[in-house]
Structures are given as structure tokens and as C-alpha cells.
Amino acid sequence: MEYDFDRIIPREGTRSEKYSRKTLEEKFGNPDAIPMWVADMDFQCAPPIVEAVTRRAAHGIYGYTSRDDEYFEAIAGWQRRRHGWDIQKDWICYTAGVVPAVCYVLLACTRPGDKVLIQEPVYHPFRNTAEGLDRGVEVNPLVLRDGRWQMDFEDLEKKAADPGVKVLILCSPHNPVGRVWTREELLRVGEICLRHGLLILSDEIHNDLIMPGHRHTVFAGLSPELAARTVTCTSPSKTFNLAGMQSSSIIIPDADLRGRYRAVLQKLHLGGQNPFGMAATVAAYNQCGDWVDQAVGYIHQNFLTLRDGLQKTMPKAVVYPLEGTYLAWADLSAYLEDGPEPAEVQVGRRAGVALDGGTWFGQGGRGCLRFNLACPRSLVVRAVGQIAAALG
């Protein structure tokens, strides 16, 4: 079946955070800006998902819901087919999202004053969550080499050797710089973490959104030793546009680590799951692989449209290669004004495009912006034209 990703589906009136005129005005200085910021898709979900949720809604009773074998096998089967990772049913823990899972892992495995190691520029809730729980944050900054973001392994070794550092949060694929870490890179990370006894919290929520020519490697699948020290965060939310369903799968092979994690959930009374999220998850993983394949191909063409359009009209703009995720990372600092007004406000106010500001993601983000490319191509073309006209 061929899916239509070009169709513009109005989202006003659906309480969409991305399209809130009030939020666009507050964050970007323009209530009419093209929303290319919040990381959800503007694509309608695949028909089997819509049908499964509609069927569940038609039942008319939305009581407490338990997870059954069909649910667990859908998750395990997807990991096996897509990533060659064989997981057991009892490894799978539920949470409403990856960010809450980060919180629960830190509560289960660290104490106030312990340090968390992150690789900025990176998804900002990692820092916010750690600091909010009175954990310290240590940064292993990504570095630019030959126009490509890479890890600084010498610095990583140094930071990991600090006895106060207990956890590495690995973003794989990386949000926002779009890297898909190679097997060799991940093995080096793993060696360092094992050498210094670090727990690895691997955020792999974008692991199905891999651009042509690249392949995702499951970190916990590298070795039994690493699996025993890794919490893998996955979810159908990014892959299938189900963020509002709040249904994530946290995979923990080690029984002791899993027990500590579940003890936190039990203490906080967080075991329940949305019945619609469960229905959507099963349908997505069992029936919608072809939709994902087509969506990834479409997003890749959107990236080429963005890259070629900006580089043609704004030759000093730097659009970094997109290897994974649907989030492109670009440096427009050559066209921005010096002063206190952030990059995202300048682009929102002057060009009418709402983008995530690079400084939101920490060190290395200044002058950069994150583009959400999971949208109809006509919006990408409009955005490029408006940015070039206003800033170029």
C-alpha cells in the first residue's frame, strides 16, 4: 500500500502543543510561524493503528488494563525482526515515556550528589531531569570533525573515571545532531563504561528512523556484559507518531537492575497503562512496518530538500548530515544578528518558522537550530523559502 505523506492535515483545535498559537507567540514571537519544532509527526498514523484504536474506543468501557502475551510478543517481535535483538518477555517494563524512565532509573540506581554523564548538544530533558533530582551533570561534549559530529573518547575516558559519575546517558541515534553511532564507536563507549563501572541508560527511541546507508546497533546487544549494565529505552511514539499515547517499553535484561527499577514504579504507583496506547502499540509493531519504511524514505527526501535549498540560497549555512531521526541540525549563525535575542526567536519573528533553539541542547548548540522534517514536503519548501528571504 502506498501512503500519502504530502497531505496536510489541520491540527488546530486538537490541543496540539506544536500548533498552539499562544505557545508559538511566547517561544518564537510569531503565532503564525510554521511549526517545525516539537518532535511529533504531521503524518496521520497508519490505518491499522487508527482501526485498532477506533475498535477499542467503540467498546465503550475504558477500565484498568493489563498487559498480555500479545502485547509483549509484539514488542519482542519488532526488536527481533528490525534489529536482530532477541529479548525476553520479562525484560520489558512499561512507562509512560522515555523521560519518566530516565527519572526512575536515576531514582533506582543513584543518590543525590552522584553525577550523570551526558553528551551535549543533546536532548535537554536529560540535563533537566538529573538536576531536578539533585544529581550532578558532567558533560562529554561532542566534537565536530570534517563536518560531522563525533564523540571525544579521550574526554569520555577522563570523565568516566571520576568516581562520582555513576551513569552515562547515551542518545542513540543522537538527538539533535542526527548521528547513528557505528558499532565500532559503541564498542569503544562500552569498553570505557565497563572499565569504570558505569550504568548505561541508552535512549534508542529513534532507532527505527534510520536513513539510507546507515544501520542502528542496539547497545545492549553488543555483549552480555554490556546488556547486564544497560537500560534500553524504546517506544513506538517517534516511529509511528504515537507520542500522545504515552506508551514506552524499557528493556532491562539484568534481573537485579530490573527489580530495582520496578521497585521505584511500585513505590510511585505507576503500573497502569492507557488501553488505547496498548492497542496502538500492538497494531503498530505487528502491522505497520511498510508504513515506517515509506515514512523514512519520505523524511530522507525532505532532508535533501532542506539541505539543498538552504545551501543554494544561503551558502554560509551548514546543514549537518542526517543519519537517523527525523530531526535535522543546522548552523545558521552566519545569518543571525548578534545580541540577546535567541536564534529561534530571530527565525520565528523574522522568517515565520518555529524551530528548536540550539542553546536548548547545551554546549555546542549556539547558532544552531533543529528542524522537524516529519511533515509534508510543501512545508519544508515554504520554510526554506521564508528563511532565505528573511535572513539570506
Short mmCIF file of C-alpha atoms in Angstrom, two decimals:
data_model
loop_
_atom_site.label_atom_id
_atom_site.label_comp_id
_atom_site.label_asym_id
_atom_site.label_seq_id
_atom_site.Cartn_x
_atom_site.Cartn_y
_atom_site.Cartn_z
CA MET A 1 0.00 0.00 0.00
CA GLU A 2 1.21 3.48 -0.86
CA TYR A 3 0.79 6.13 1.83
CA ASP A 4 0.23 9.83 1.22
CA PHE A 5 2.66 11.86 3.31
CA ASP A 6 2.10 15.00 1.23
CA ARG A 7 -1.39 15.58 2.60
CA ILE A 8 -1.67 18.49 5.03
CA ILE A 9 -3.90 17.53 7.95
CA PRO A 10 -5.01 20.56 10.00
CA ARG A 11 -4.07 20.17 13.66
CA GLU A 12 -5.60 23.35 15.01
CA GLY A 13 -8.34 22.62 17.51
CA THR A 14 -6.78 19.30 18.59
CA ARG A 15 -4.88 20.79 21.55
CA SER A 16 -1.64 20.15 19.71
CA GLU A 17 1.29 21.59 21.63
CA LYS A 18 3.24 22.15 18.43
CA TYR A 19 0.47 24.19 16.81
CA SER A 20 -0.62 26.24 19.83
CA ARG A 21 -0.72 29.88 18.68
CA LYS A 22 -0.17 31.02 22.25
CA THR A 23 2.98 28.91 22.57
CA LEU A 24 4.27 30.00 19.15
CA GLU A 25 3.90 33.61 20.22
CA GLU A 26 5.57 33.05 23.60
CA LYS A 27 8.51 30.98 22.37
CA PHE A 28 9.11 32.32 18.87
CA GLY A 29 7.49 35.75 18.75
CA ASN A 30 5.10 34.76 15.96
CA PRO A 31 1.74 32.99 16.41
CA ASP A 32 1.59 32.27 12.67
CA ALA A 33 5.00 30.60 12.37
CA ILE A 34 5.27 27.27 10.55
CA PRO A 35 5.61 24.77 13.43
CA MET A 36 8.71 22.64 12.85
CA TRP A 37 9.77 22.26 16.45
CA VAL A 38 8.07 19.72 18.81
CA ALA A 39 9.18 16.18 17.90
CA ASP A 40 5.95 14.63 16.74
CA MET A 41 4.93 13.95 13.16
CA ASP A 42 2.39 15.76 11.00
CA PHE A 43 1.65 12.42 9.30
CA GLN A 44 -1.58 10.60 10.06
CA CYS A 45 -0.99 7.26 11.76
CA ALA A 46 -1.04 4.09 9.65
CA PRO A 47 -4.58 2.77 9.05
CA PRO A 48 -4.17 -0.40 11.21
CA ILE A 49 -3.36 1.82 14.20
CA VAL A 50 -6.36 4.07 13.62
CA GLU A 51 -8.57 1.00 13.19
CA ALA A 52 -7.25 -0.66 16.37
CA VAL A 53 -7.78 2.47 18.48
CA THR A 54 -11.23 3.08 16.96
CA ARG A 55 -12.22 -0.52 17.63
CA ARG A 56 -11.07 -0.27 21.23
CA ALA A 57 -12.92 3.06 21.69
CA ALA A 58 -16.12 1.57 20.28
CA HIS A 59 -16.20 -0.95 23.11
CA GLY A 60 -17.17 1.89 25.43
CA ILE A 61 -15.53 0.62 28.63
CA TYR A 62 -12.11 2.02 29.44
CA GLY A 63 -11.22 0.35 32.71
CA TYR A 64 -7.93 -0.80 34.19
CA THR A 65 -5.99 -2.72 31.57
CA SER A 66 -3.40 -5.49 31.93
CA ARG A 67 -0.56 -6.33 29.56
CA ASP A 68 -0.90 -9.74 27.92
CA ASP A 69 1.29 -12.04 25.83
CA GLU A 70 0.15 -10.43 22.57
CA TYR A 71 1.46 -7.07 23.79
CA PHE A 72 4.83 -8.43 24.90
CA GLU A 73 5.30 -10.52 21.76
CA ALA A 74 4.53 -7.51 19.55
CA ILE A 75 7.38 -5.59 21.20
CA ALA A 76 9.80 -8.53 21.20
CA GLY A 77 8.93 -9.48 17.63
CA TRP A 78 9.62 -5.97 16.36
CA GLN A 79 13.02 -5.87 18.05
CA ARG A 80 13.87 -9.28 16.62
CA ARG A 81 12.78 -8.50 13.06
CA ARG A 82 14.05 -4.92 12.85
CA HIS A 83 17.19 -5.02 14.94
CA GLY A 84 18.17 -8.66 15.33
CA TRP A 85 17.82 -8.36 19.10
CA ASP A 86 16.25 -11.30 20.93
CA ILE A 87 14.64 -10.14 24.14
CA GLN A 88 12.63 -11.99 26.75
CA LYS A 89 9.13 -11.02 27.80
CA ASP A 90 10.09 -10.39 31.42
CA TRP A 91 12.79 -7.89 30.41
CA ILE A 92 10.11 -5.44 29.22
CA CYS A 93 8.98 -2.77 31.65
CA TYR A 94 6.30 -0.18 30.91
CA THR A 95 6.47 3.56 31.45
CA ALA A 96 4.52 6.47 30.02
CA GLY A 97 7.62 7.81 28.25
CA VAL A 98 11.39 7.77 27.97
CA VAL A 99 11.92 10.91 30.08
CA PRO A 100 10.00 9.43 33.02
CA ALA A 101 12.10 6.29 32.60
CA VAL A 102 15.27 8.37 32.94
CA CYS A 103 13.86 9.72 36.19
CA TYR A 104 13.02 6.26 37.53
CA VAL A 105 16.44 4.84 36.63
CA LEU A 106 18.20 7.67 38.43
CA LEU A 107 15.98 7.19 41.47
CA ALA A 108 16.64 3.44 41.44
CA CYS A 109 20.38 3.45 40.80
CA THR A 110 21.87 6.73 42.06
CA ARG A 111 21.73 9.02 45.09
CA PRO A 112 21.63 12.81 45.39
CA GLY A 113 25.10 14.15 44.65
CA ASP A 114 26.00 11.36 42.21
CA LYS A 115 26.87 12.52 38.70
CA VAL A 116 25.27 11.73 35.34
CA LEU A 117 27.36 11.91 32.17
CA ILE A 118 25.72 13.32 29.02
CA GLN A 119 26.99 14.19 25.53
CA GLU A 120 25.91 17.69 24.57
CA PRO A 121 24.46 19.11 22.45
CA VAL A 122 21.79 16.59 23.44
CA TYR A 123 18.11 16.23 24.25
CA HIS A 124 17.70 18.76 27.05
CA PRO A 125 15.42 16.77 29.40
CA PHE A 126 18.43 14.60 30.23
CA ARG A 127 20.12 17.50 31.99
CA ASN A 128 16.87 18.87 33.41
CA THR A 129 15.86 15.51 34.88
CA ALA A 130 19.24 14.87 36.50
CA GLU A 131 19.46 18.35 38.00
CA GLY A 132 15.85 18.19 39.15
CA LEU A 133 16.70 15.07 41.16
CA ASP A 134 19.78 16.74 42.71
CA ARG A 135 22.19 14.70 40.62
CA GLY A 136 25.24 16.40 39.19
CA VAL A 137 25.76 16.65 35.44
CA GLU A 138 29.10 16.02 33.74
CA VAL A 139 29.40 16.78 30.03
CA ASN A 140 31.40 14.86 27.44
CA PRO A 141 30.92 17.34 24.56
CA LEU A 142 30.54 16.06 21.03
CA VAL A 143 33.13 17.48 18.65
CA LEU A 144 32.99 18.49 15.02
CA ARG A 145 35.50 16.75 12.76
CA ASP A 146 35.33 17.17 8.99
CA GLY A 147 31.77 18.46 9.18
CA ARG A 148 30.49 15.50 11.21
CA TRP A 149 29.66 15.29 14.90
CA GLN A 150 31.71 12.68 16.73
CA MET A 151 32.44 11.50 20.24
CA ASP A 152 35.56 12.64 22.08
CA PHE A 153 36.70 9.30 23.52
CA GLU A 154 39.71 10.71 25.33
CA ASP A 155 37.47 13.13 27.21
CA LEU A 156 34.87 10.39 27.76
CA GLU A 157 37.52 8.20 29.40
CA LYS A 158 38.57 11.07 31.65
CA LYS A 159 35.02 11.93 32.70
CA ALA A 160 34.01 8.30 33.22
CA ALA A 161 36.98 7.79 35.54
CA ASP A 162 35.51 10.26 38.03
CA PRO A 163 34.25 8.04 40.89
CA GLY A 164 31.27 10.37 41.32
CA VAL A 165 29.99 9.57 37.81
CA LYS A 166 27.56 6.65 38.00
CA VAL A 167 25.52 6.75 34.78
CA LEU A 168 26.11 7.53 31.11
CA ILE A 169 23.01 8.61 29.20
CA LEU A 170 23.64 7.53 25.62
CA CYS A 171 21.45 9.05 22.91
CA SER A 172 21.43 6.55 20.04
CA PRO A 173 20.56 7.67 17.39
CA HIS A 174 21.58 11.08 18.62
CA ASN A 175 19.09 13.88 19.06
CA PRO A 176 19.67 16.60 17.84
CA VAL A 177 22.81 16.08 15.72
CA GLY A 178 21.37 13.12 13.79
CA ARG A 179 24.25 10.70 14.20
CA VAL A 180 23.77 6.94 14.01
CA TRP A 181 26.68 5.65 16.04
CA THR A 182 28.63 2.86 14.37
CA ARG A 183 29.20 -0.49 16.02
CA GLU A 184 32.86 0.40 16.48
CA GLU A 185 32.02 3.69 18.21
CA LEU A 186 29.57 1.97 20.55
CA LEU A 187 32.07 -0.76 21.39
CA ARG A 188 34.55 1.93 22.48
CA VAL A 189 31.85 3.52 24.64
CA GLY A 190 31.09 0.12 26.12
CA GLU A 191 34.73 -0.62 26.94
CA ILE A 192 35.05 2.69 28.78
CA CYS A 193 31.83 2.14 30.73
CA LEU A 194 32.82 -1.39 31.75
CA ARG A 195 36.27 -0.25 32.78
CA HIS A 196 34.82 2.37 35.13
CA GLY A 197 31.68 0.56 36.27
CA LEU A 198 29.14 2.91 34.72
CA LEU A 199 25.49 2.08 34.19
CA ILE A 200 24.37 2.90 30.65
CA LEU A 201 20.95 4.38 30.05
CA SER A 202 20.56 4.03 26.28
CA ASP A 203 17.83 6.20 24.76
CA GLU A 204 17.03 4.40 21.49
CA ILE A 205 13.62 5.93 20.89
CA HIS A 206 14.60 6.97 17.32
CA ASN A 207 16.12 3.57 16.48
CA ASP A 208 13.65 2.77 13.67
CA LEU A 209 14.15 6.09 11.88
CA ILE A 210 17.43 5.31 10.12
CA MET A 211 18.34 6.99 6.85
CA PRO A 212 19.58 5.05 3.78
CA GLY A 213 23.17 3.83 4.08
CA HIS A 214 23.14 3.57 7.88
CA ARG A 215 22.28 0.86 10.38
CA HIS A 216 21.28 1.09 14.03
CA THR A 217 23.17 -1.05 16.54
CA VAL A 218 21.38 -1.96 19.79
CA PHE A 219 23.85 -1.08 22.54
CA ALA A 220 22.74 -3.87 24.89
CA GLY A 221 23.13 -6.34 22.02
CA LEU A 222 26.90 -5.78 21.81
CA SER A 223 27.78 -8.22 24.61
CA PRO A 224 26.27 -9.97 27.64
CA GLU A 225 28.49 -7.82 29.88
CA LEU A 226 27.04 -4.61 28.46
CA ALA A 227 23.49 -5.98 28.50
CA ALA A 228 23.86 -6.53 32.24
CA ARG A 229 24.67 -2.83 32.75
CA THR A 230 22.23 -1.30 30.26
CA VAL A 231 18.69 0.04 30.42
CA THR A 232 17.35 0.43 26.88
CA CYS A 233 14.57 2.96 26.33
CA THR A 234 12.33 2.32 23.33
CA SER A 235 8.85 3.36 22.28
CA PRO A 236 6.55 3.33 19.26
CA SER A 237 5.96 7.04 19.83
CA LYS A 238 8.50 8.55 17.41
CA THR A 239 8.36 5.71 14.88
CA PHE A 240 4.58 5.65 14.48
CA ASN A 241 3.56 9.15 15.69
CA LEU A 242 2.06 7.90 18.96
CA ALA A 243 3.62 10.34 21.45
CA GLY A 244 0.27 11.29 22.93
CA MET A 245 -0.48 7.62 23.70
CA GLN A 246 2.32 7.62 26.29
CA SER A 247 3.35 4.01 25.90
CA SER A 248 7.07 3.23 26.14
CA SER A 249 8.97 -0.03 26.59
CA ILE A 250 12.00 -0.01 28.88
CA ILE A 251 14.05 -3.15 28.34
CA ILE A 252 16.26 -4.34 31.22
CA PRO A 253 17.94 -7.77 30.83
CA ASP A 254 19.58 -7.86 34.28
CA ALA A 255 17.21 -9.19 36.95
CA ASP A 256 18.68 -7.17 39.83
CA LEU A 257 18.64 -3.92 37.91
CA ARG A 258 15.14 -4.65 36.67
CA GLY A 259 13.99 -5.34 40.21
CA ARG A 260 15.32 -2.00 41.46
CA TYR A 261 13.63 -0.21 38.58
CA ARG A 262 10.28 -1.91 39.17
CA ALA A 263 10.52 -1.18 42.89
CA VAL A 264 10.54 2.55 42.09
CA LEU A 265 7.48 2.14 39.85
CA GLN A 266 5.69 0.23 42.59
CA LYS A 267 6.58 2.82 45.21
CA LEU A 268 5.21 5.58 43.00
CA HIS A 269 2.14 3.55 41.91
CA LEU A 270 2.98 3.80 38.22
CA GLY A 271 1.94 0.39 36.90
CA GLY A 272 -1.19 1.28 34.93
CA GLN A 273 -1.30 1.69 31.15
CA ASN A 274 -3.61 3.52 28.76
CA PRO A 275 -5.72 0.90 26.91
CA PHE A 276 -5.54 2.93 23.69
CA GLY A 277 -1.77 3.06 23.90
CA MET A 278 -1.65 -0.70 24.26
CA ALA A 279 -3.94 -1.27 21.27
CA ALA A 280 -1.91 1.17 19.18
CA THR A 281 1.40 -0.45 20.16
CA VAL A 282 0.29 -3.95 19.17
CA ALA A 283 -1.11 -2.78 15.83
CA ALA A 284 1.95 -0.68 15.07
CA TYR A 285 4.52 -3.38 15.73
CA ASN A 286 2.53 -6.20 14.13
CA GLN A 287 1.10 -4.50 11.05
CA CYS A 288 2.84 -1.24 10.16
CA GLY A 289 6.40 -1.99 9.08
CA ASP A 290 5.72 -0.92 5.49
CA TRP A 291 4.40 2.44 6.72
CA VAL A 292 7.66 3.06 8.59
CA ASP A 293 9.75 2.18 5.56
CA GLN A 294 7.86 4.65 3.39
CA ALA A 295 7.91 7.35 6.07
CA VAL A 296 11.69 7.07 6.41
CA GLY A 297 12.14 7.38 2.64
CA TYR A 298 9.92 10.45 2.60
CA ILE A 299 11.78 12.07 5.51
CA HIS A 300 15.08 11.44 3.75
CA GLN A 301 13.82 13.31 0.70
CA ASN A 302 12.64 16.12 2.99
CA PHE A 303 16.16 16.35 4.37
CA LEU A 304 17.64 16.61 0.88
CA THR A 305 15.10 19.33 0.09
CA LEU A 306 16.10 21.26 3.22
CA ARG A 307 19.85 20.80 2.74
CA ASP A 308 19.92 21.63 -0.96
CA GLY A 309 17.51 24.55 -0.57
CA LEU A 310 19.43 26.21 2.27
CA GLN A 311 22.84 25.63 0.73
CA LYS A 312 21.70 27.08 -2.59
CA THR A 313 20.14 30.22 -1.15
CA MET A 314 22.29 30.63 1.98
CA PRO A 315 25.77 29.30 1.13
CA LYS A 316 27.17 30.02 4.60
CA ALA A 317 24.53 27.83 6.25
CA VAL A 318 25.79 24.46 7.47
CA VAL A 319 23.30 21.58 7.36
CA TYR A 320 24.82 18.59 9.09
CA PRO A 321 24.34 15.08 7.63
CA LEU A 322 21.18 13.33 8.79
CA GLU A 323 21.87 9.66 9.53
CA GLY A 324 18.95 8.98 11.84
CA THR A 325 15.88 10.58 13.48
CA TYR A 326 13.58 12.98 11.61
CA LEU A 327 15.33 15.98 13.19
CA ALA A 328 17.83 17.92 11.09
CA TRP A 329 20.53 20.04 12.76
CA ALA A 330 21.74 23.20 11.02
CA ASP A 331 24.06 26.10 11.85
CA LEU A 332 22.63 29.41 10.65
CA SER A 333 24.86 31.60 12.82
CA ALA A 334 26.34 33.38 9.78
CA TYR A 335 22.91 34.88 9.10
CA LEU A 336 21.81 35.71 12.64
CA GLU A 337 22.14 39.03 14.40
CA ASP A 338 24.49 39.46 17.34
CA GLY A 339 22.67 40.34 20.50
CA PRO A 340 20.50 38.91 23.24
CA GLU A 341 17.67 37.63 21.04
CA PRO A 342 17.99 33.81 20.69
CA ALA A 343 18.33 32.19 17.28
CA GLU A 344 14.90 30.56 17.45
CA VAL A 345 13.21 33.89 18.20
CA GLN A 346 15.04 35.61 15.34
CA VAL A 347 13.97 32.92 12.87
CA GLY A 348 10.43 32.79 14.27
CA ARG A 349 9.92 36.53 14.31
CA ARG A 350 11.67 37.41 11.04
CA ALA A 351 11.10 34.30 8.92
CA GLY A 352 7.91 32.88 10.40
CA VAL A 353 9.34 29.42 11.10
CA ALA A 354 9.31 27.86 14.58
CA LEU A 355 12.42 25.76 15.24
CA ASP A 356 14.00 24.37 18.40
CA GLY A 357 16.83 26.64 19.52
CA GLY A 358 20.31 25.15 19.60
CA THR A 359 21.12 26.52 23.04
CA TRP A 360 18.27 24.42 24.46
CA PHE A 361 20.51 21.40 23.88
CA GLY A 362 23.53 22.72 25.78
CA GLN A 363 27.19 23.03 24.82
CA GLY A 364 27.80 23.24 21.08
CA GLY A 365 24.30 24.42 20.24
CA ARG A 366 24.86 28.14 19.85
CA GLY A 367 23.77 29.41 16.42
CA CYS A 368 22.18 26.05 15.57
CA LEU A 369 18.53 25.15 15.08
CA ARG A 370 16.68 21.83 14.94
CA PHE A 371 14.23 21.21 12.08
CA ASN A 372 11.43 18.65 12.44
CA LEU A 373 11.17 17.06 8.99
CA ALA A 374 8.29 14.68 9.71
CA CYS A 375 5.89 16.91 7.80
CA PRO A 376 4.52 17.36 4.27
CA ARG A 377 7.28 18.44 1.87
CA SER A 378 5.41 21.59 0.95
CA LEU A 379 6.04 22.87 4.49
CA VAL A 380 9.76 22.23 4.12
CA VAL A 381 9.80 24.15 0.84
CA ARG A 382 7.87 27.05 2.40
CA ALA A 383 10.16 27.13 5.42
CA VAL A 384 13.31 27.20 3.30
CA GLY A 385 11.90 30.00 1.15
CA GLN A 386 10.84 32.11 4.12
CA ILE A 387 14.16 31.66 5.95
CA ALA A 388 16.16 32.52 2.84
CA ALA A 389 14.02 35.58 2.11
CA ALA A 390 14.24 36.90 5.68
CA LEU A 391 17.84 36.02 6.59
CA GLY A 392 19.73 35.34 3.39
#
